[in-house]
mmCIF file of C-alpha atoms and ligand atoms in Angstrom:
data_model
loop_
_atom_site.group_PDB
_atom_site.id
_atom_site.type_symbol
_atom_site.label_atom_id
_atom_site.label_comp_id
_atom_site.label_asym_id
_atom_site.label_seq_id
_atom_site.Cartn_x
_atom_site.Cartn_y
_atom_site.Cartn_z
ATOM 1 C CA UNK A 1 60.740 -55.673 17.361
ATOM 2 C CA UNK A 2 63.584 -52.876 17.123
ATOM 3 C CA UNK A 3 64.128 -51.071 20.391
ATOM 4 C CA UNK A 4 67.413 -49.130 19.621
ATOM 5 C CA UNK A 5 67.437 -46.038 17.728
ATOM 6 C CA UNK A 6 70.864 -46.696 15.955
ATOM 7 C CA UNK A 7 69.495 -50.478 14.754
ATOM 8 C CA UNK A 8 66.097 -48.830 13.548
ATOM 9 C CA UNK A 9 68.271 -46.308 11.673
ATOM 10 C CA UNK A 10 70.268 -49.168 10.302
ATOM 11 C CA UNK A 11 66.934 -51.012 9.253
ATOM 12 C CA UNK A 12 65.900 -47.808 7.576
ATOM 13 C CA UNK A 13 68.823 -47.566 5.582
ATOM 14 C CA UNK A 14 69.105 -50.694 4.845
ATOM 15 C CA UNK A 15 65.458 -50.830 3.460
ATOM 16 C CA UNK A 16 66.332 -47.525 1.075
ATOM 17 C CA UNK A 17 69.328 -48.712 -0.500
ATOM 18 C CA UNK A 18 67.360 -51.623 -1.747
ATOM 19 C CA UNK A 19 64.817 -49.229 -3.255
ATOM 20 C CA UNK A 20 62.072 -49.864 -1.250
ATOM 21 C CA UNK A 21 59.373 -47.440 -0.169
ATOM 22 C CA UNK A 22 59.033 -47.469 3.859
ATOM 23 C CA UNK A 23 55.794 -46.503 5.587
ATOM 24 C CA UNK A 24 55.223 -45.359 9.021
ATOM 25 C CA UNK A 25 52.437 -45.321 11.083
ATOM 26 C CA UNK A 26 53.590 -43.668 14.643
ATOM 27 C CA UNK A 27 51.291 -44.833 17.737
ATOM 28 C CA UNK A 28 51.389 -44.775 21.698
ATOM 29 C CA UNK A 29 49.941 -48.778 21.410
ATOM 30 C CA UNK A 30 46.906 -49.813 22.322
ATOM 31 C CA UNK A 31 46.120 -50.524 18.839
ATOM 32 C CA UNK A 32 42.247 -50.121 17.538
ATOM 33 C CA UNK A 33 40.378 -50.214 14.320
ATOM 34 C CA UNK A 34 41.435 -46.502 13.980
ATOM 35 C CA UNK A 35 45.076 -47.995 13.931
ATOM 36 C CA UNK A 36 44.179 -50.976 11.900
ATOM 37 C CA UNK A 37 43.080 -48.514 8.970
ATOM 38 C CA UNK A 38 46.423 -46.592 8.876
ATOM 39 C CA UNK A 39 48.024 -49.803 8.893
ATOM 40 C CA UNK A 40 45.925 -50.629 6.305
ATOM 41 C CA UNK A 41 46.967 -47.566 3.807
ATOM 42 C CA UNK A 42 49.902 -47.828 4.690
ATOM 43 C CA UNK A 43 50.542 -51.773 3.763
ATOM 44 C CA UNK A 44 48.535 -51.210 0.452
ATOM 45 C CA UNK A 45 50.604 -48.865 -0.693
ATOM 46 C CA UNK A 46 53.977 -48.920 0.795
ATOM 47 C CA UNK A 47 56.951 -51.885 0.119
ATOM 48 C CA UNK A 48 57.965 -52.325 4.090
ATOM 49 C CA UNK A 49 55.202 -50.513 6.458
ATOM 50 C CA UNK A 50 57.081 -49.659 10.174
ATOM 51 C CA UNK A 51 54.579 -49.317 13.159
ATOM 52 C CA UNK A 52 55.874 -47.353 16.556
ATOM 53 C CA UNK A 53 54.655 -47.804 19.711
ATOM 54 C CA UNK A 54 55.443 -45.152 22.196
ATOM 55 C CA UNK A 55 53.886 -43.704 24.890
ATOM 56 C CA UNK A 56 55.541 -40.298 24.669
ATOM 57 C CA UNK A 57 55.947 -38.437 28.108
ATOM 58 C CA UNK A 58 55.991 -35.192 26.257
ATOM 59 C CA UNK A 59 52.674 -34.513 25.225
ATOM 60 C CA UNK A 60 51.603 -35.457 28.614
ATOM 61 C CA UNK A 61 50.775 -32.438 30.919
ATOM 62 C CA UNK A 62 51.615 -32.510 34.777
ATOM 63 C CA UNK A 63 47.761 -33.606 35.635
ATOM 64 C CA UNK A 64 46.895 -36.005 32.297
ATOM 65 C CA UNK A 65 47.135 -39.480 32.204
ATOM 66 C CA UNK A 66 50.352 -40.338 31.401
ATOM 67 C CA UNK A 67 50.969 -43.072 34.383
ATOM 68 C CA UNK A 68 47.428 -44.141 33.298
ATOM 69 C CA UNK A 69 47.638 -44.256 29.557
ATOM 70 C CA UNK A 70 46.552 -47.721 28.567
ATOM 71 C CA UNK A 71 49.303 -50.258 27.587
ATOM 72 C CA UNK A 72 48.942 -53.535 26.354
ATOM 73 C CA UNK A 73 52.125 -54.452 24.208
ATOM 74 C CA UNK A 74 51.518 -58.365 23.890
ATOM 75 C CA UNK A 75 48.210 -58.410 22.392
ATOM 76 C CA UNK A 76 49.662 -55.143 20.111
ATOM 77 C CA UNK A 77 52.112 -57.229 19.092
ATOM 78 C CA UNK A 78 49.868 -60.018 18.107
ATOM 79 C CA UNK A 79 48.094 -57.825 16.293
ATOM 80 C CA UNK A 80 50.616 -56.461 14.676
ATOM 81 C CA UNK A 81 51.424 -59.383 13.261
ATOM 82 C CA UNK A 82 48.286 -61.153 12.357
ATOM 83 C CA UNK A 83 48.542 -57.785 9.879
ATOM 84 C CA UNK A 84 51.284 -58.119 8.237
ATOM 85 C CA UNK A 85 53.488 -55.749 9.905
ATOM 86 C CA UNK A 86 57.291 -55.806 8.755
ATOM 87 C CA UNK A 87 58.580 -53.759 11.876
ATOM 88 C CA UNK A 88 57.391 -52.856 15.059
ATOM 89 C CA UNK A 89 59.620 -50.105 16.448
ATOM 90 C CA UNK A 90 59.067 -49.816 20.594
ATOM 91 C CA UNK A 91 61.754 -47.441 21.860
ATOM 92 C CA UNK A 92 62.042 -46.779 25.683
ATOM 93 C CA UNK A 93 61.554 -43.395 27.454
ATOM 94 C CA UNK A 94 65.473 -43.268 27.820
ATOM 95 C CA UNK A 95 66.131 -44.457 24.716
ATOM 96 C CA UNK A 96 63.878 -41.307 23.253
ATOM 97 C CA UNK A 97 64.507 -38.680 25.810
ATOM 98 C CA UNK A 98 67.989 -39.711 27.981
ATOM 99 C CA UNK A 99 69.200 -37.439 30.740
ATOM 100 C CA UNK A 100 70.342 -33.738 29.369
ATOM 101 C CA UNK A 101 67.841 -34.303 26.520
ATOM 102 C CA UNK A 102 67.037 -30.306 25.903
ATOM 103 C CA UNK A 103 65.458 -29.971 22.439
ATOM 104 C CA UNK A 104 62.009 -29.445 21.366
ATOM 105 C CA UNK A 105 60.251 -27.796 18.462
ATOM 106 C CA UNK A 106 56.958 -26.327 18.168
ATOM 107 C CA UNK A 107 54.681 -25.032 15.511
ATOM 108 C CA UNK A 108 53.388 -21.766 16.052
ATOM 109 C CA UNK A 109 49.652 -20.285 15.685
ATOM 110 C CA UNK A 110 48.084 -22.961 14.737
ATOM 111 C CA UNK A 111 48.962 -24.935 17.434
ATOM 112 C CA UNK A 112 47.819 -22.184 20.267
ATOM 113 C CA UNK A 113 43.795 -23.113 19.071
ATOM 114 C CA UNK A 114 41.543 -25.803 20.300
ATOM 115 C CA UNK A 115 43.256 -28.468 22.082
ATOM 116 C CA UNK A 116 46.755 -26.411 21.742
ATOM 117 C CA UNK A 117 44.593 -24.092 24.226
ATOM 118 C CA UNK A 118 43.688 -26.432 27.123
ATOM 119 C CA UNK A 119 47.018 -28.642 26.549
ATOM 120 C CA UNK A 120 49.562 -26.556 27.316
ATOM 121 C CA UNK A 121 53.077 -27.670 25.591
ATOM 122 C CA UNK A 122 50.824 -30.754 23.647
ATOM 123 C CA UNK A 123 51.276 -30.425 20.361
ATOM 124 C CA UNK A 124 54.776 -28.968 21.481
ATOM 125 C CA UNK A 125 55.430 -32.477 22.660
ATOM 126 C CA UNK A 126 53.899 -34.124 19.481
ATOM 127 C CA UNK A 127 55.638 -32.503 16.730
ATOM 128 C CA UNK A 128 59.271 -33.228 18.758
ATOM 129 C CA UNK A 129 58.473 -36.859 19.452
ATOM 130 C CA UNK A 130 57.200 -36.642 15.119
ATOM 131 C CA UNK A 131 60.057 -34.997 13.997
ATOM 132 C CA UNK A 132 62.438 -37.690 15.890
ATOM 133 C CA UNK A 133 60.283 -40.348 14.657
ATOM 134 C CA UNK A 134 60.851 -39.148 11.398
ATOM 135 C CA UNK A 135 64.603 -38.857 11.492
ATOM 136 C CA UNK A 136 65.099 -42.081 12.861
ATOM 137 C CA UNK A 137 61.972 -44.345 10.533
ATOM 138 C CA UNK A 138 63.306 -42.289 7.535
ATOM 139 C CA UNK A 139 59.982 -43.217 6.476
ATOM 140 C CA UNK A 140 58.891 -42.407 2.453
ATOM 141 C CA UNK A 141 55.549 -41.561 3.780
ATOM 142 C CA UNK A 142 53.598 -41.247 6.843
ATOM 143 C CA UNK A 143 49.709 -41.794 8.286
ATOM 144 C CA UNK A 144 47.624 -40.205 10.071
ATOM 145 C CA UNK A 145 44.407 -40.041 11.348
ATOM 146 C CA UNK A 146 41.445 -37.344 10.493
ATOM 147 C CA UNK A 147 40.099 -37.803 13.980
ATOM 148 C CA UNK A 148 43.482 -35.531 15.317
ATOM 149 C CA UNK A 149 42.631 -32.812 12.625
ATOM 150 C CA UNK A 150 44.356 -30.544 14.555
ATOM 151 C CA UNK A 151 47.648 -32.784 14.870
ATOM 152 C CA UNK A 152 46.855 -33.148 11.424
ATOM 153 C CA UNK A 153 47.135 -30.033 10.327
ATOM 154 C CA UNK A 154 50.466 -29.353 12.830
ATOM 155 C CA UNK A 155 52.525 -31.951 11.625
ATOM 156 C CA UNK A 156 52.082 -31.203 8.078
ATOM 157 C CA UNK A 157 53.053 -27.671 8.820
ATOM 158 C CA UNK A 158 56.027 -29.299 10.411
ATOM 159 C CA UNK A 159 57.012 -31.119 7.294
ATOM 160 C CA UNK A 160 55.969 -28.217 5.176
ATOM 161 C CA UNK A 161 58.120 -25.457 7.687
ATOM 162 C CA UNK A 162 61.177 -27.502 7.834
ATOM 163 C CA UNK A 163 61.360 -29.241 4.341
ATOM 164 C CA UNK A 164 61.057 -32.726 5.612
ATOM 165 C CA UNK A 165 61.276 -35.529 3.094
ATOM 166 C CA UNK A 166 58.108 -37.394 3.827
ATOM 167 C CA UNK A 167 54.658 -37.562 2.455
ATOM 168 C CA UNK A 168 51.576 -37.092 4.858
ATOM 169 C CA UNK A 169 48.770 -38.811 3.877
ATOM 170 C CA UNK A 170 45.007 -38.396 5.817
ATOM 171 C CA UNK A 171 43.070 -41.656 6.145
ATOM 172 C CA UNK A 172 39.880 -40.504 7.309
ATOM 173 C CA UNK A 173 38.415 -40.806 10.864
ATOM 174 C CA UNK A 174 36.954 -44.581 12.183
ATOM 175 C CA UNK A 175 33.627 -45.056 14.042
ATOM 176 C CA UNK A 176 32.799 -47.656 16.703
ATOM 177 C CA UNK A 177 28.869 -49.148 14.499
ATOM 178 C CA UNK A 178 27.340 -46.398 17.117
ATOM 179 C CA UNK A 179 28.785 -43.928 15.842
ATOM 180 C CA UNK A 180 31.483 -42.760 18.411
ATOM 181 C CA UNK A 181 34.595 -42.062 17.149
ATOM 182 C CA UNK A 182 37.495 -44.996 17.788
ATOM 183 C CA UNK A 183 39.880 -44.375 20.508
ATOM 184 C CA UNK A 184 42.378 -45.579 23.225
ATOM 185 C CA UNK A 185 40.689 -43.724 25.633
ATOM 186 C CA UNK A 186 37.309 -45.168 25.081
ATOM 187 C CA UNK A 187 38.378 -48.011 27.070
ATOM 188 C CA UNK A 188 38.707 -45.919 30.315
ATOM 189 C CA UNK A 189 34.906 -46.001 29.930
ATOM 190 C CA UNK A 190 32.318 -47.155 32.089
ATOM 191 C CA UNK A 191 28.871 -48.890 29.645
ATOM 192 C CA UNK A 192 27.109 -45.575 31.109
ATOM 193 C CA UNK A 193 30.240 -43.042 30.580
ATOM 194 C CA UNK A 194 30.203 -45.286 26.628
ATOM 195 C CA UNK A 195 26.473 -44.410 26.440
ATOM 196 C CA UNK A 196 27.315 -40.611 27.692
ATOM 197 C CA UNK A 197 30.407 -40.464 25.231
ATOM 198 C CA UNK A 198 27.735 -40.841 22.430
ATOM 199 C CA UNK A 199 26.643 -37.519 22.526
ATOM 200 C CA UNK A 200 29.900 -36.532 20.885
ATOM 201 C CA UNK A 201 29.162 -38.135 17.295
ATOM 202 C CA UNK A 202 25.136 -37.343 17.983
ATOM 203 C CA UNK A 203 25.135 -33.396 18.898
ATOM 204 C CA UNK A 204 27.740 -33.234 15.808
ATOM 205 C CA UNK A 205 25.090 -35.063 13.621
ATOM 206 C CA UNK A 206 22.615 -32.880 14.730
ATOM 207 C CA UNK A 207 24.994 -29.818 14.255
ATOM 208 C CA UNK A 208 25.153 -31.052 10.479
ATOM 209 C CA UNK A 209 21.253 -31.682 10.548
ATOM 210 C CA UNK A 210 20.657 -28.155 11.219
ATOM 211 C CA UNK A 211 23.354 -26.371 8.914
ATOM 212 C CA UNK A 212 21.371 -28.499 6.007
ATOM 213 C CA UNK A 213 18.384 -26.802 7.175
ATOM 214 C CA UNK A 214 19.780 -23.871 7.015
ATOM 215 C CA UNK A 215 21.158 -22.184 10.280
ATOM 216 C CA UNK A 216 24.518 -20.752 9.387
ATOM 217 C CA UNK A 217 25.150 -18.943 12.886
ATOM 218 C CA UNK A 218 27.836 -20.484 14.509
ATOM 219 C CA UNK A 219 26.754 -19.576 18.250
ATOM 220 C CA UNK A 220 23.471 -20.917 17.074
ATOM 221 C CA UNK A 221 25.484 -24.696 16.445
ATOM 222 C CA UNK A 222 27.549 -24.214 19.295
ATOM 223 C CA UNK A 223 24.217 -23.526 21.526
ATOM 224 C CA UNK A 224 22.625 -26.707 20.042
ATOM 225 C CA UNK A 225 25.944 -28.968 20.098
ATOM 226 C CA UNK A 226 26.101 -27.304 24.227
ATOM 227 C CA UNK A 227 22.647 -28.417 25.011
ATOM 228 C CA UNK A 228 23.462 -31.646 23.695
ATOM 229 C CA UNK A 229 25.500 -32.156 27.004
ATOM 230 C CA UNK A 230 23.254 -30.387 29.723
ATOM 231 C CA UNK A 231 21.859 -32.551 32.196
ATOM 232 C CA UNK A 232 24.518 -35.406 31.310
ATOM 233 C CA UNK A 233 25.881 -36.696 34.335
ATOM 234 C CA UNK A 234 29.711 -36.988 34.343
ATOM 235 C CA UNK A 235 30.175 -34.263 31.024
ATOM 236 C CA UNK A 236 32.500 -31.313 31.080
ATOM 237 C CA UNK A 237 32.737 -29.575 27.834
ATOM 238 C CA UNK A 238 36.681 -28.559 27.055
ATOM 239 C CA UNK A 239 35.709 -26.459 23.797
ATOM 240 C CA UNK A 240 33.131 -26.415 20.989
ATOM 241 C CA UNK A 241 35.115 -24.806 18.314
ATOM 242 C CA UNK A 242 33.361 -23.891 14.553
ATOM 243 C CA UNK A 243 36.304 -22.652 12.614
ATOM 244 C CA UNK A 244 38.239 -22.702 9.478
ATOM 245 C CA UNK A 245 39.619 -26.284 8.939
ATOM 246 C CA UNK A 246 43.292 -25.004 8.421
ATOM 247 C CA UNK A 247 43.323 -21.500 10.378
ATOM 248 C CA UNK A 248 41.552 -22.897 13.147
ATOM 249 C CA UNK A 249 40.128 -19.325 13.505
ATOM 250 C CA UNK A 250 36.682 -19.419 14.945
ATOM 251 C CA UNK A 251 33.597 -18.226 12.473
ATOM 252 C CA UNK A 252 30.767 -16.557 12.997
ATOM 253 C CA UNK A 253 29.019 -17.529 10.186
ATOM 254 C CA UNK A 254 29.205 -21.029 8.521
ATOM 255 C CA UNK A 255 30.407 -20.001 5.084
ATOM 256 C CA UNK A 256 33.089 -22.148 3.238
ATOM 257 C CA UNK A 257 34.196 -25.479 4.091
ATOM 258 C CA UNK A 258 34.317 -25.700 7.921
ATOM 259 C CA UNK A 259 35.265 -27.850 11.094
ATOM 260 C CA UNK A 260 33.423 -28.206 14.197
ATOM 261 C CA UNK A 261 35.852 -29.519 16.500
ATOM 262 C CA UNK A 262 34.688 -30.923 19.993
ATOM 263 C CA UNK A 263 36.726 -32.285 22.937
ATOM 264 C CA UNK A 264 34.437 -33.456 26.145
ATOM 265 C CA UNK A 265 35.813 -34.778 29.197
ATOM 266 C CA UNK A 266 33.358 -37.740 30.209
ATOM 267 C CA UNK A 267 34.028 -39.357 33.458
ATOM 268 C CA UNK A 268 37.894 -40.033 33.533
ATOM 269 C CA UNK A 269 38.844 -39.628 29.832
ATOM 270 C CA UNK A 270 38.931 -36.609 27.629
ATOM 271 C CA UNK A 271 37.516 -37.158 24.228
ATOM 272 C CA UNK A 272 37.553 -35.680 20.644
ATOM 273 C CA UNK A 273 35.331 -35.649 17.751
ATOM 274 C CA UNK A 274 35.139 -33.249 14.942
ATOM 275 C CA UNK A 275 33.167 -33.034 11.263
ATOM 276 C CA UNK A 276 33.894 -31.318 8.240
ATOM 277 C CA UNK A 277 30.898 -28.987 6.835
ATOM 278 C CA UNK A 278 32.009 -29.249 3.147
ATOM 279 C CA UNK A 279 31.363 -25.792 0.953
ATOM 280 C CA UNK A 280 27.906 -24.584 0.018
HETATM 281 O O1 PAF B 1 48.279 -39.524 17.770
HETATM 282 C C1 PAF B 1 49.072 -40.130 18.539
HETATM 283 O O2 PAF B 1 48.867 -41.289 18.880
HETATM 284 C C2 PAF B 1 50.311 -39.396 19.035
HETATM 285 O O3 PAF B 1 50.052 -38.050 19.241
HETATM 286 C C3 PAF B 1 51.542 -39.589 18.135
HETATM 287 C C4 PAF B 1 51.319 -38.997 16.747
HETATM 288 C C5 PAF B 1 51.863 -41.072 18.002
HETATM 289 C C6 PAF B 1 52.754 -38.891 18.754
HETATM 290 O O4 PAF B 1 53.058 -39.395 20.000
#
């Protein structure tokens, strides 16, 4: 495990001189199947893979779960290497942010949508904590999840924006065998908040059912996807947003390839879930 910023730089270099292609897969822990798959692509394809683990204050706002975010660095570690890891790299809050630390960057437009809309200074917080990830991995390329569409779409803007030398690559979204979508969070669950949580990856698959069969009003989907959630003890809808998957600009019809994009509170944690209607 590399703590220190100047020995992971060292590593980095190190690993480059030699020739060989580094892959990152940037985390706050708590590692899941959704992890697992990045790791995955990443391993497959890459000649050193590094993994980070950082719970980054940053994206945290004043009432969110920061002090509550779950942690569990043994068993992430284990797991780490039981898949073939090279390097785990698990800087400290100080070691990221110390005292005076004054820079940030942010991503405009895009980032003011959807979760950028009820996170204030989130994806502000990602794409800093990214873009020092980046300069201190040096990574060839990087993974990401399709479940965080939207940081998806940010951070390659970021790299796009600002010329960074890395490659992002999607690996698409991972599903719990009931269908809801992998997450840290999930484990904040109670088995009756799980069974509520459900209705994320359900009203979606209903949301699809009905486009098939025709209904191309968006405040039609939304209605459905809504009443999904009414009567559910313990659900607060954040947004249920049917927009273009790169804009992020709401529709009102459900023409082109499109992304419904949900994020529910249910009980203590805040969850996301989102589907791609393809072109037709
Ligand atoms: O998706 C996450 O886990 C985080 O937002 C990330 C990309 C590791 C930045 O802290």
């Amino acid at each position: 495990m590399v703590s220190s910023i100047v020995k992971m730089k060292e590593v980095s270099e190190s690993l480059r001189k030699q020739n060989l292609t580094i892959g990152f897969v940037p985390t706050m822990g708590c590692l899941h199947e959704g992890h697992l798959k990045l790791i995955k692509r990443s391993l497959e394809s890459c000649d050193q893979t590094v993994v980070s683990i950082f719970v980054n204050p940053t994206q945290f706002g004043p009432n969110e779960d920061l002090d509550s975010y779950p942690r569990q660095l043994e068993s992430d570690i284990e797991r780490l290497e039981a898949t073939g890891v090279d390097i785990l790299f698990h800087p400290s809050k100080e070691e990221m942010y110390p005292a005076g630390y004054k820079t940030y960057v942010q991503v405009q437009n895009i980032s003011e949508h959807l979760c950028g809309k009820s996170r204030a200074g989130f994806f502000k917080g990602v794409t800093t904590v990214v873009l020092k990830l980046f300069n201190i991995v040096g990574p060839h390329n990087a993974f990401f999840g399709e479940k965080d569409w939207q940081q998806l779409a940010v951070i390659e803007a970021l790299v796009e924006d600002l010329n960074l030398d890395v490659a992002i690559i999607r690996v698409p979204l991972v599903r719990e065998s009931d269908g809801l979508a992998m997450s840290s969070r999930n484990r904040y669950l109670s088995s009756q908040e799980r069974k509520t949580a459900l209705s994320l990856s359900h009203s979606l698959q209903e949301a699809q059912n009905n486009i098939r069969r025709g209904t191309t009003s968006a405040k039609a989907i939304s209605n459905s996807i809504r009443q999904y959630f009414l009567g559910k003890e313990g659900c607060e809808i954040d947004y249920i947003s049917i927009c273009d998957p790169e804009s992020f600009k709401e529709k009102e019809q459900i023409r082109g390839r499109t992304l419904i994009a949900l994020a529910v509170k249910v009980g203590p944690s805040r969850l996301i879930d989102n589907c791609i209607i393809e072109e037709f």
